[in-house]
mmCIF file of C-alpha atoms in Angstrom:
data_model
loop_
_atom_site.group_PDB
_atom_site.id
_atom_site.type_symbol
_atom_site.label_atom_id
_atom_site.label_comp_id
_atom_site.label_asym_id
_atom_site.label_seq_id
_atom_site.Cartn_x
_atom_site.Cartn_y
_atom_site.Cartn_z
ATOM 1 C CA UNK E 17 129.752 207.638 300.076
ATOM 2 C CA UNK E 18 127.507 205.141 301.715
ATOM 3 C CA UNK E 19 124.075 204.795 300.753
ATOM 4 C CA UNK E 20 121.822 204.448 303.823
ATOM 5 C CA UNK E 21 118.523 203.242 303.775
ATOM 6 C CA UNK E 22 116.131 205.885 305.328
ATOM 7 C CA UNK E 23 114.622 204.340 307.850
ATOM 8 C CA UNK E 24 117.650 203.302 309.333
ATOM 9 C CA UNK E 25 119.828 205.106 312.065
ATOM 10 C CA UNK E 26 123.407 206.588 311.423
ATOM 11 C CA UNK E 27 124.979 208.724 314.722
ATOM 12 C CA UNK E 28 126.617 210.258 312.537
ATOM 13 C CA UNK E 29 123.312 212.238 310.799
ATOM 14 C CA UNK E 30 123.566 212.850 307.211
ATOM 15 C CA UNK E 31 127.758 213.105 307.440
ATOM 16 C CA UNK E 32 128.597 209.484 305.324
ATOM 17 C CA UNK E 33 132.507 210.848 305.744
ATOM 18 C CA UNK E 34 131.977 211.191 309.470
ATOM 19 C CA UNK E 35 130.534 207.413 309.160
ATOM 20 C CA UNK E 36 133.490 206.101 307.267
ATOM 21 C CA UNK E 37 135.594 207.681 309.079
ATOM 22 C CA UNK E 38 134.173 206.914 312.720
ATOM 23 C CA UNK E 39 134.107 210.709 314.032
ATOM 24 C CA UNK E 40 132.003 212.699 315.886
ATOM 25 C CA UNK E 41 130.636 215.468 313.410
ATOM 26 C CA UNK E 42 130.777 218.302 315.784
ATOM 27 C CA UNK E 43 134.576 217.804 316.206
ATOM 28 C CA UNK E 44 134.666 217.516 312.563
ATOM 29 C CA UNK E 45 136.868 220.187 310.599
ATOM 30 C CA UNK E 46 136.389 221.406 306.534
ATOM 31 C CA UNK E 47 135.820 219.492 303.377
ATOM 32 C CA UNK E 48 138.032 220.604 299.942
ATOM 33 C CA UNK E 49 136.330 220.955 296.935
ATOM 34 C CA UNK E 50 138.451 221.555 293.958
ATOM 35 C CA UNK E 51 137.014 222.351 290.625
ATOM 36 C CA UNK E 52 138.637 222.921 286.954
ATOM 37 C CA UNK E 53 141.947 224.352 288.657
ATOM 38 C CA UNK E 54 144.059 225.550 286.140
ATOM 39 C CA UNK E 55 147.812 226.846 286.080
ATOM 40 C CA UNK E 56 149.242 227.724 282.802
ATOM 41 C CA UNK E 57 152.787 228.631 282.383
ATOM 42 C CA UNK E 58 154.227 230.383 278.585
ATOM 43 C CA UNK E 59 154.196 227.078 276.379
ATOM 44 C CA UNK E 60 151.457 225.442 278.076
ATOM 45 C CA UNK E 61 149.655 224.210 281.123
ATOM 46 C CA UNK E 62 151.321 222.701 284.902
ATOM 47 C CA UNK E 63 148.020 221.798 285.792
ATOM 48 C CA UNK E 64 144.532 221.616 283.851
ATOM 49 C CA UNK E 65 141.213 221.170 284.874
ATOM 50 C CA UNK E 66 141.764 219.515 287.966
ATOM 51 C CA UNK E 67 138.982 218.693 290.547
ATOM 52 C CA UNK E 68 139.326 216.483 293.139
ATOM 53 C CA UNK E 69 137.659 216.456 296.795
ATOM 54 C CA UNK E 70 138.923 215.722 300.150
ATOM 55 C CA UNK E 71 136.636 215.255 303.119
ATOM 56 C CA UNK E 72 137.050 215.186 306.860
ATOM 57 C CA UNK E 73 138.661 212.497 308.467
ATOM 58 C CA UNK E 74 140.371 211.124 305.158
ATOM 59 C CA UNK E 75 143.906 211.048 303.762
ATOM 60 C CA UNK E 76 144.267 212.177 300.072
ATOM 61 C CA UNK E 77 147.397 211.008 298.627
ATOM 62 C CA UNK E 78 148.469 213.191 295.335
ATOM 63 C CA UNK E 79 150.655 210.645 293.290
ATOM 64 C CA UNK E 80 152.339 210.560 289.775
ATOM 65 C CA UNK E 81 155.671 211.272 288.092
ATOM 66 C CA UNK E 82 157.947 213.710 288.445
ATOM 67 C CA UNK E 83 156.761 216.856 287.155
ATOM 68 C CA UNK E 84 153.039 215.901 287.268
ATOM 69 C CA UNK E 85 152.103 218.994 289.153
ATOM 70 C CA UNK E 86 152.081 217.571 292.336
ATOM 71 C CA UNK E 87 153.808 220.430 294.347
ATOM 72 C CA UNK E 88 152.230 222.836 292.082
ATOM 73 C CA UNK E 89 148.985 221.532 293.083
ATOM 74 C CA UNK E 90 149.724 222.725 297.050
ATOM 75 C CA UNK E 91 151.029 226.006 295.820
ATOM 76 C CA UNK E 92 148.022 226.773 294.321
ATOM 77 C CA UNK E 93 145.759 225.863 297.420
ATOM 78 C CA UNK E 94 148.290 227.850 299.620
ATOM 79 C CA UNK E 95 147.519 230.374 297.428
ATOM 80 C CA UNK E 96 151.452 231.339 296.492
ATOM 81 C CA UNK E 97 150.544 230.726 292.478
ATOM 82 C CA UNK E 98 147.729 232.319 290.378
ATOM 83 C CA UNK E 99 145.041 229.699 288.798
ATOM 84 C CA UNK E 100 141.150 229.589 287.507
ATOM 85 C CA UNK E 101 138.580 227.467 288.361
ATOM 86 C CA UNK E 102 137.650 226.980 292.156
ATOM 87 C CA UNK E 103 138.828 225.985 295.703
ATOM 88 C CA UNK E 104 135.913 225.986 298.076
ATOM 89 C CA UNK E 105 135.402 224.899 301.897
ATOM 90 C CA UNK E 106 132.650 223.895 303.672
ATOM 91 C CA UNK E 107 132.099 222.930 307.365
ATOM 92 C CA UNK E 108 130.394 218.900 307.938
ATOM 93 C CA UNK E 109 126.727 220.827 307.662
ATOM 94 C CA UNK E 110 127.449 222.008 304.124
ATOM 95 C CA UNK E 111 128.353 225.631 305.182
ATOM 96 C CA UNK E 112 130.871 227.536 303.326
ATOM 97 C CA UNK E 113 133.991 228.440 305.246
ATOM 98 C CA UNK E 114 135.639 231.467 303.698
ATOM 99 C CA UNK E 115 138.918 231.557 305.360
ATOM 100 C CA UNK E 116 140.148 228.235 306.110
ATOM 101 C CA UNK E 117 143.121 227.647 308.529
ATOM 102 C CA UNK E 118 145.663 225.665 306.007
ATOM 103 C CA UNK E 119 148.452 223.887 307.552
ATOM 104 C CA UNK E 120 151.890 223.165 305.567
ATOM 105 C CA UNK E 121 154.545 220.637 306.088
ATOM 106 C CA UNK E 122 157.518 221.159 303.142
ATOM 107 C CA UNK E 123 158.955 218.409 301.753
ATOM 108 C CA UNK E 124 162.450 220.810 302.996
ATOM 109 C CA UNK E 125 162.888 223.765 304.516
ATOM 110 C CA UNK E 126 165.241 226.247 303.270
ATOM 111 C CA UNK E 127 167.196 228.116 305.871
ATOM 112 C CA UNK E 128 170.891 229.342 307.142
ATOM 113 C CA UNK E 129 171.946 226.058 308.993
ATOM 114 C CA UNK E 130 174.804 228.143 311.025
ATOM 115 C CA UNK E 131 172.213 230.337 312.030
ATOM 116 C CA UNK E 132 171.814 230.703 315.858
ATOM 117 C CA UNK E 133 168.105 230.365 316.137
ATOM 118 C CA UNK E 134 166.174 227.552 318.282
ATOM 119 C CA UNK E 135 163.273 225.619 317.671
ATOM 120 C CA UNK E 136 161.793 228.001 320.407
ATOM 121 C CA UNK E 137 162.551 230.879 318.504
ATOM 122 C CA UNK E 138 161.074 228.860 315.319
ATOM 123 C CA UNK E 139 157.211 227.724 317.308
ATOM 124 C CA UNK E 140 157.066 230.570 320.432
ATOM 125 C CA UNK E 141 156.161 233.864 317.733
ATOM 126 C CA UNK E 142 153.635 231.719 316.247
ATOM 127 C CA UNK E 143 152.148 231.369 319.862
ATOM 128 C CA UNK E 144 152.197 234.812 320.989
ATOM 129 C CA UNK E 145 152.482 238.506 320.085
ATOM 130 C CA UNK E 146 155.760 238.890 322.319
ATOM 131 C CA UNK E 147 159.044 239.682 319.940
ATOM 132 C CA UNK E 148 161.156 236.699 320.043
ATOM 133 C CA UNK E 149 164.306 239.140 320.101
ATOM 134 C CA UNK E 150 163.368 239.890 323.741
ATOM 135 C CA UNK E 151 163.137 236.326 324.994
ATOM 136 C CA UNK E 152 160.193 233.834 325.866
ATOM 137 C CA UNK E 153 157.164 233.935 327.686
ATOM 138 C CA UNK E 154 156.896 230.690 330.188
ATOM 139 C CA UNK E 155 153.895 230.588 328.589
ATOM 140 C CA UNK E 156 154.929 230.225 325.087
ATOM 141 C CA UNK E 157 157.332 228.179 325.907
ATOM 142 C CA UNK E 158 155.189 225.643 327.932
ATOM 143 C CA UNK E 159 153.057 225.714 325.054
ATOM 144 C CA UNK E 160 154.927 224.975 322.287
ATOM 145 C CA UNK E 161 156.139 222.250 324.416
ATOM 146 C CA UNK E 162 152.913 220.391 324.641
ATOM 147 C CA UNK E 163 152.316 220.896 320.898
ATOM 148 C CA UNK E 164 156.390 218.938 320.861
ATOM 149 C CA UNK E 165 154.583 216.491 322.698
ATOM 150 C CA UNK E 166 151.481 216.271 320.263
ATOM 151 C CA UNK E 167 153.890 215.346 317.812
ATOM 152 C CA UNK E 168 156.098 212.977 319.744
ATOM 153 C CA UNK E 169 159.105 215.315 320.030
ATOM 154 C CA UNK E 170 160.781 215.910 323.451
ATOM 155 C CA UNK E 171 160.323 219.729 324.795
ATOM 156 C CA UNK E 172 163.979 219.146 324.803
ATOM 157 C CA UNK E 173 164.172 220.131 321.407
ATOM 158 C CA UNK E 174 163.194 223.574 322.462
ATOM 159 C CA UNK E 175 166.838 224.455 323.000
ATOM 160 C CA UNK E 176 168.505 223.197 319.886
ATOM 161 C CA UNK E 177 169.373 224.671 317.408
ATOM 162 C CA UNK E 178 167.651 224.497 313.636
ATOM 163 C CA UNK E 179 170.441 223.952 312.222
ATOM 164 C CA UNK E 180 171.354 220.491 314.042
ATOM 165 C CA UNK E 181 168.128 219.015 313.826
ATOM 166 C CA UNK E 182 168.262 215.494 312.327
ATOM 167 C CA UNK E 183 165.867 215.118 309.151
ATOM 168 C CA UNK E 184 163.510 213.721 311.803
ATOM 169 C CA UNK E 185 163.374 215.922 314.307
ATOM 170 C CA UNK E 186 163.168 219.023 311.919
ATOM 171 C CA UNK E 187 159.940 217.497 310.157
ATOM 172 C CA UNK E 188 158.165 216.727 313.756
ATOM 173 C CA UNK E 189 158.942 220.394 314.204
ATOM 174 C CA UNK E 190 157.493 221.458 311.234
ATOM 175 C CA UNK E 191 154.558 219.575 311.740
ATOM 176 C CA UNK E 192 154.214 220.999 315.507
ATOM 177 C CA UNK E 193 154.716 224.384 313.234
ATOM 178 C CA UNK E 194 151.607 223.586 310.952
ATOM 179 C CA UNK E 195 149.360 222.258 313.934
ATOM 180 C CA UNK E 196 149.520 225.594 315.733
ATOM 181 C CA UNK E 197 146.640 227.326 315.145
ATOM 182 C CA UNK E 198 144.689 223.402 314.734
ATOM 183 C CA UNK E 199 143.919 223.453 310.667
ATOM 184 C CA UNK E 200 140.965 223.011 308.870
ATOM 185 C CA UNK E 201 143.100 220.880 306.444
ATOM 186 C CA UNK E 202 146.637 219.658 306.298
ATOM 187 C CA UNK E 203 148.727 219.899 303.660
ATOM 188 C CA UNK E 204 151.853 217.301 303.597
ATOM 189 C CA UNK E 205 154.459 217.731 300.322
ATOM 190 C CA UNK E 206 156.930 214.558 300.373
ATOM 191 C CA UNK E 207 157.135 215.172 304.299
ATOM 192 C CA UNK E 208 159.403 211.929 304.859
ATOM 193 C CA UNK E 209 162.107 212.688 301.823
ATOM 194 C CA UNK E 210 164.770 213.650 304.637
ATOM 195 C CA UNK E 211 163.933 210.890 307.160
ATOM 196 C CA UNK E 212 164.969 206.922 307.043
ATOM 197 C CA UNK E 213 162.447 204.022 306.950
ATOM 198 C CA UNK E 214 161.952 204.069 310.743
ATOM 199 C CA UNK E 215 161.714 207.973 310.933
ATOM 200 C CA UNK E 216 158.886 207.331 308.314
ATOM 201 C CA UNK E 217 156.931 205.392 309.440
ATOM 202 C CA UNK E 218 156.561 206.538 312.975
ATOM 203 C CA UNK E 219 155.621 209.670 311.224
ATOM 204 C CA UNK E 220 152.447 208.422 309.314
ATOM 205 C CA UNK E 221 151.863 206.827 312.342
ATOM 206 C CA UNK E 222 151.867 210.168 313.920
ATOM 207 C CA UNK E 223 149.720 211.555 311.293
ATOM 208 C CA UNK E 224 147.457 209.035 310.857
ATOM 209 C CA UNK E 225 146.647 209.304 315.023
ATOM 210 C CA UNK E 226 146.034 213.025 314.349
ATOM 211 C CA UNK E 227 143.706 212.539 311.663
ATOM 212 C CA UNK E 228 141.553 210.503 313.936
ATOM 213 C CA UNK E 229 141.815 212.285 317.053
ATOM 214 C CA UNK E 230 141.258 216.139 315.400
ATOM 215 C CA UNK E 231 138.917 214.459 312.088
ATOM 216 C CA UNK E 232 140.743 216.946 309.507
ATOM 217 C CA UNK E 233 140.989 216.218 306.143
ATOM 218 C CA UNK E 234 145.207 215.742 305.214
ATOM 219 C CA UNK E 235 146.435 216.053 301.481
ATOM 220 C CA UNK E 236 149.690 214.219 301.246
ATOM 221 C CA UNK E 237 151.794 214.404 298.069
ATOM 222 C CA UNK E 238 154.028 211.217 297.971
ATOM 223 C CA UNK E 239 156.373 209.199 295.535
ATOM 224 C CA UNK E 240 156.123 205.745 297.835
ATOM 225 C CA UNK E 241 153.142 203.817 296.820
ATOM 226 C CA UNK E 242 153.958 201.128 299.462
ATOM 227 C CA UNK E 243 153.113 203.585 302.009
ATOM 228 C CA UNK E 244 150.433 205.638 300.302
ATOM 229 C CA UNK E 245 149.009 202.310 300.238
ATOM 230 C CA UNK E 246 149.489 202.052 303.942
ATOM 231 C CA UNK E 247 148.420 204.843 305.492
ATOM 232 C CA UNK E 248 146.338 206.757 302.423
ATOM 233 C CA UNK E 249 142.293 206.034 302.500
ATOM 234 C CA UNK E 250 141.964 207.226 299.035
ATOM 235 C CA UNK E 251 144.302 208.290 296.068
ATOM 236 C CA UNK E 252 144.576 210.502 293.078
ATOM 237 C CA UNK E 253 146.846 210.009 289.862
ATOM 238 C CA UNK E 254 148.006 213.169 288.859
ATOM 239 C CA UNK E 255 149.599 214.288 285.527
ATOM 240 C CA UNK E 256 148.429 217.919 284.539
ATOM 241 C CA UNK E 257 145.338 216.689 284.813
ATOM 242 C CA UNK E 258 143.558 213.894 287.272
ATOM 243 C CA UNK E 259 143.522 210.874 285.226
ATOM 244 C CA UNK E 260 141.784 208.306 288.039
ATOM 245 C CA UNK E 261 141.364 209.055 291.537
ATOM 246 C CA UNK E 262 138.923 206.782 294.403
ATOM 247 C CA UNK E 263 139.560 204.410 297.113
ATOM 248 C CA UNK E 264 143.398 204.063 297.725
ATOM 249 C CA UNK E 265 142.661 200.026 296.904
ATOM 250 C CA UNK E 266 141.174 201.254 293.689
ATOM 251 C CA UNK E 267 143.777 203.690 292.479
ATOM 252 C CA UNK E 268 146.415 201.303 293.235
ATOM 253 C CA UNK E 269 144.943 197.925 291.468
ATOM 254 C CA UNK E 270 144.559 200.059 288.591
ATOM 255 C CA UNK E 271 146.476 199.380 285.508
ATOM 256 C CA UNK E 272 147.136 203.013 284.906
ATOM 257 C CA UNK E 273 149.761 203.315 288.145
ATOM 258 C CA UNK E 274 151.580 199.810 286.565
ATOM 259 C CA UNK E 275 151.964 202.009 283.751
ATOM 260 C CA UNK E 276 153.229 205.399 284.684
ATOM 261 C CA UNK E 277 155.682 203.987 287.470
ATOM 262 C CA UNK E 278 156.602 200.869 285.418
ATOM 263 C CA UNK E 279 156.615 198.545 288.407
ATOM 264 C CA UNK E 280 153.981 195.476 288.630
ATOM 265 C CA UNK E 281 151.603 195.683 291.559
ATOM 266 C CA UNK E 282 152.899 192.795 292.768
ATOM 267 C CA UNK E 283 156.763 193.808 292.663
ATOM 268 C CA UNK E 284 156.166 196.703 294.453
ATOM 269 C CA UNK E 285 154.112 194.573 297.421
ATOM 270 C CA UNK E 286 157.398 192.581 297.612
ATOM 271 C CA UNK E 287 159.791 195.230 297.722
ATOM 272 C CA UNK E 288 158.119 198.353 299.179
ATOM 273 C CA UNK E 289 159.816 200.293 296.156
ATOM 274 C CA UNK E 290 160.114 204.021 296.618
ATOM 275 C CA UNK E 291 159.375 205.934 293.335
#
């Protein structure tokens, strides 16, 4: 947060996110506040006494070894895992939100590849009540086409199968997938596993150009530091519990990411090393 002298003038109010960020507040979705999360298994603990915070317009990246907690973190925020502690939302004035629209992009998605069903069939029930098993609605259809577009995917895709999606396409349709209702905050879990170095970066290009245009607050779980360096604007080192977490340039000078990946800061500059 900046501190702002008070006689001087911000038009961004009192929001200090919104000013780093270079958003309009009333556009503005929720801030994340996590506090003491806790998910205990028989022996032991996945996760303990995490807190972290997210705000509008920034890019959390989640990073640490295998194991960590990582994806256990997003199941508990999805709700799909029992914890303690606290998950609270509040709008850019401070006001609680109770129900927060969460979106979800997998780092896979399971599913019958010989199945018959389209990517229409996929985004058009998620855009209207009508049941998919009696067709489309020009409507629907036109719609989940534009949200296609949104994500740089052709409407063509509309046609095709699941099942013969490339790793690309079938992540730009998930995404499409978690944009539709517009979230309050995204939530990304090793999104670019299936896709090659082109297909990745093109899509934190794509997200980074949504979290400026829509000013939501995206938590991305990710095992390449050369891109969470990239594209991140702050980081967290997860293992069980947060052990550093700040500015992405912070986080990833720090001695403590040398030593759980093993890799010198300046190897990993060299070779963009995926971990």
């Amino acid at each position: 947060m900046h501190n702002q002298e008070k006689a001087s003038f911000s038009p961004y109010g009192d929001c200090t996110s919104c000013a780093r960020a270079g958003c309009n507040c009333v556009d503005c979705k929720c801030s994340m506040k996590i506090q003491g999360l806790t998910v205990e298994k028989k022996d032991g603990y996945i996760l303990k006494d995490v807190s972290l915070e997210v705000t509008h317009g920034e890019i959390l990246a989640i990073i640490g070894r295998n194991g960590a907690g990582k994806s256990t973190l997003l199941k508990a925020i999805l709700g799909r895992i029992p914890y303690t502690g606290t998950i609270s939302y509040t709008s850019h004035k401070g006001e609680p939100i109770v129900r927060p629209k969460i979106g979800y992009v997998p780092q896979n998605l399971v599913f019958d590849r010989t199945s018959p069903v389209t990517v229409a069939d996929f985004l058009c029930p998620n855009l209207s009540r009508f049941p998919v098993f009696l067709g489309h609605r020009k409507e629907a259809l036109e719609k989940a086409g534009a949200i296609l577009g949104k994500v740089g995917a052709s409407c063509g895709l509309l046609k095709k199968r699941m099942g013969t999606l490339s790793g690309g396409e079938l992540q730009r349709v998930l995404l499409a997938f978690a944009l539709e209702p517009l979230p309050d905050l995204l939530l990304l879990d090793e999104p670019v596993s299936a896709m090659d170095r082109k297909g990745t970066e093109v899509f934190y290009d794509l997200v980074t150009s949504l979290r400026k245009e829509y000013h939501m607050p995206v938590l991305l779980v990710s095992h390449d530091l050369a891109h969470v360096e990239q594209f991140a604007t702050s980081a967290a080192l997860l293992d069980q519990t947060v052990l550093l977490s700040g500015p992405v340039e912070t986080v990833m000078s720090s001695p403590l990411v040398e030593e759980v990946f093993g890799i010198p800061k300046r190897k990993r500059e060299q070779n963009g090393n995926h971990l």
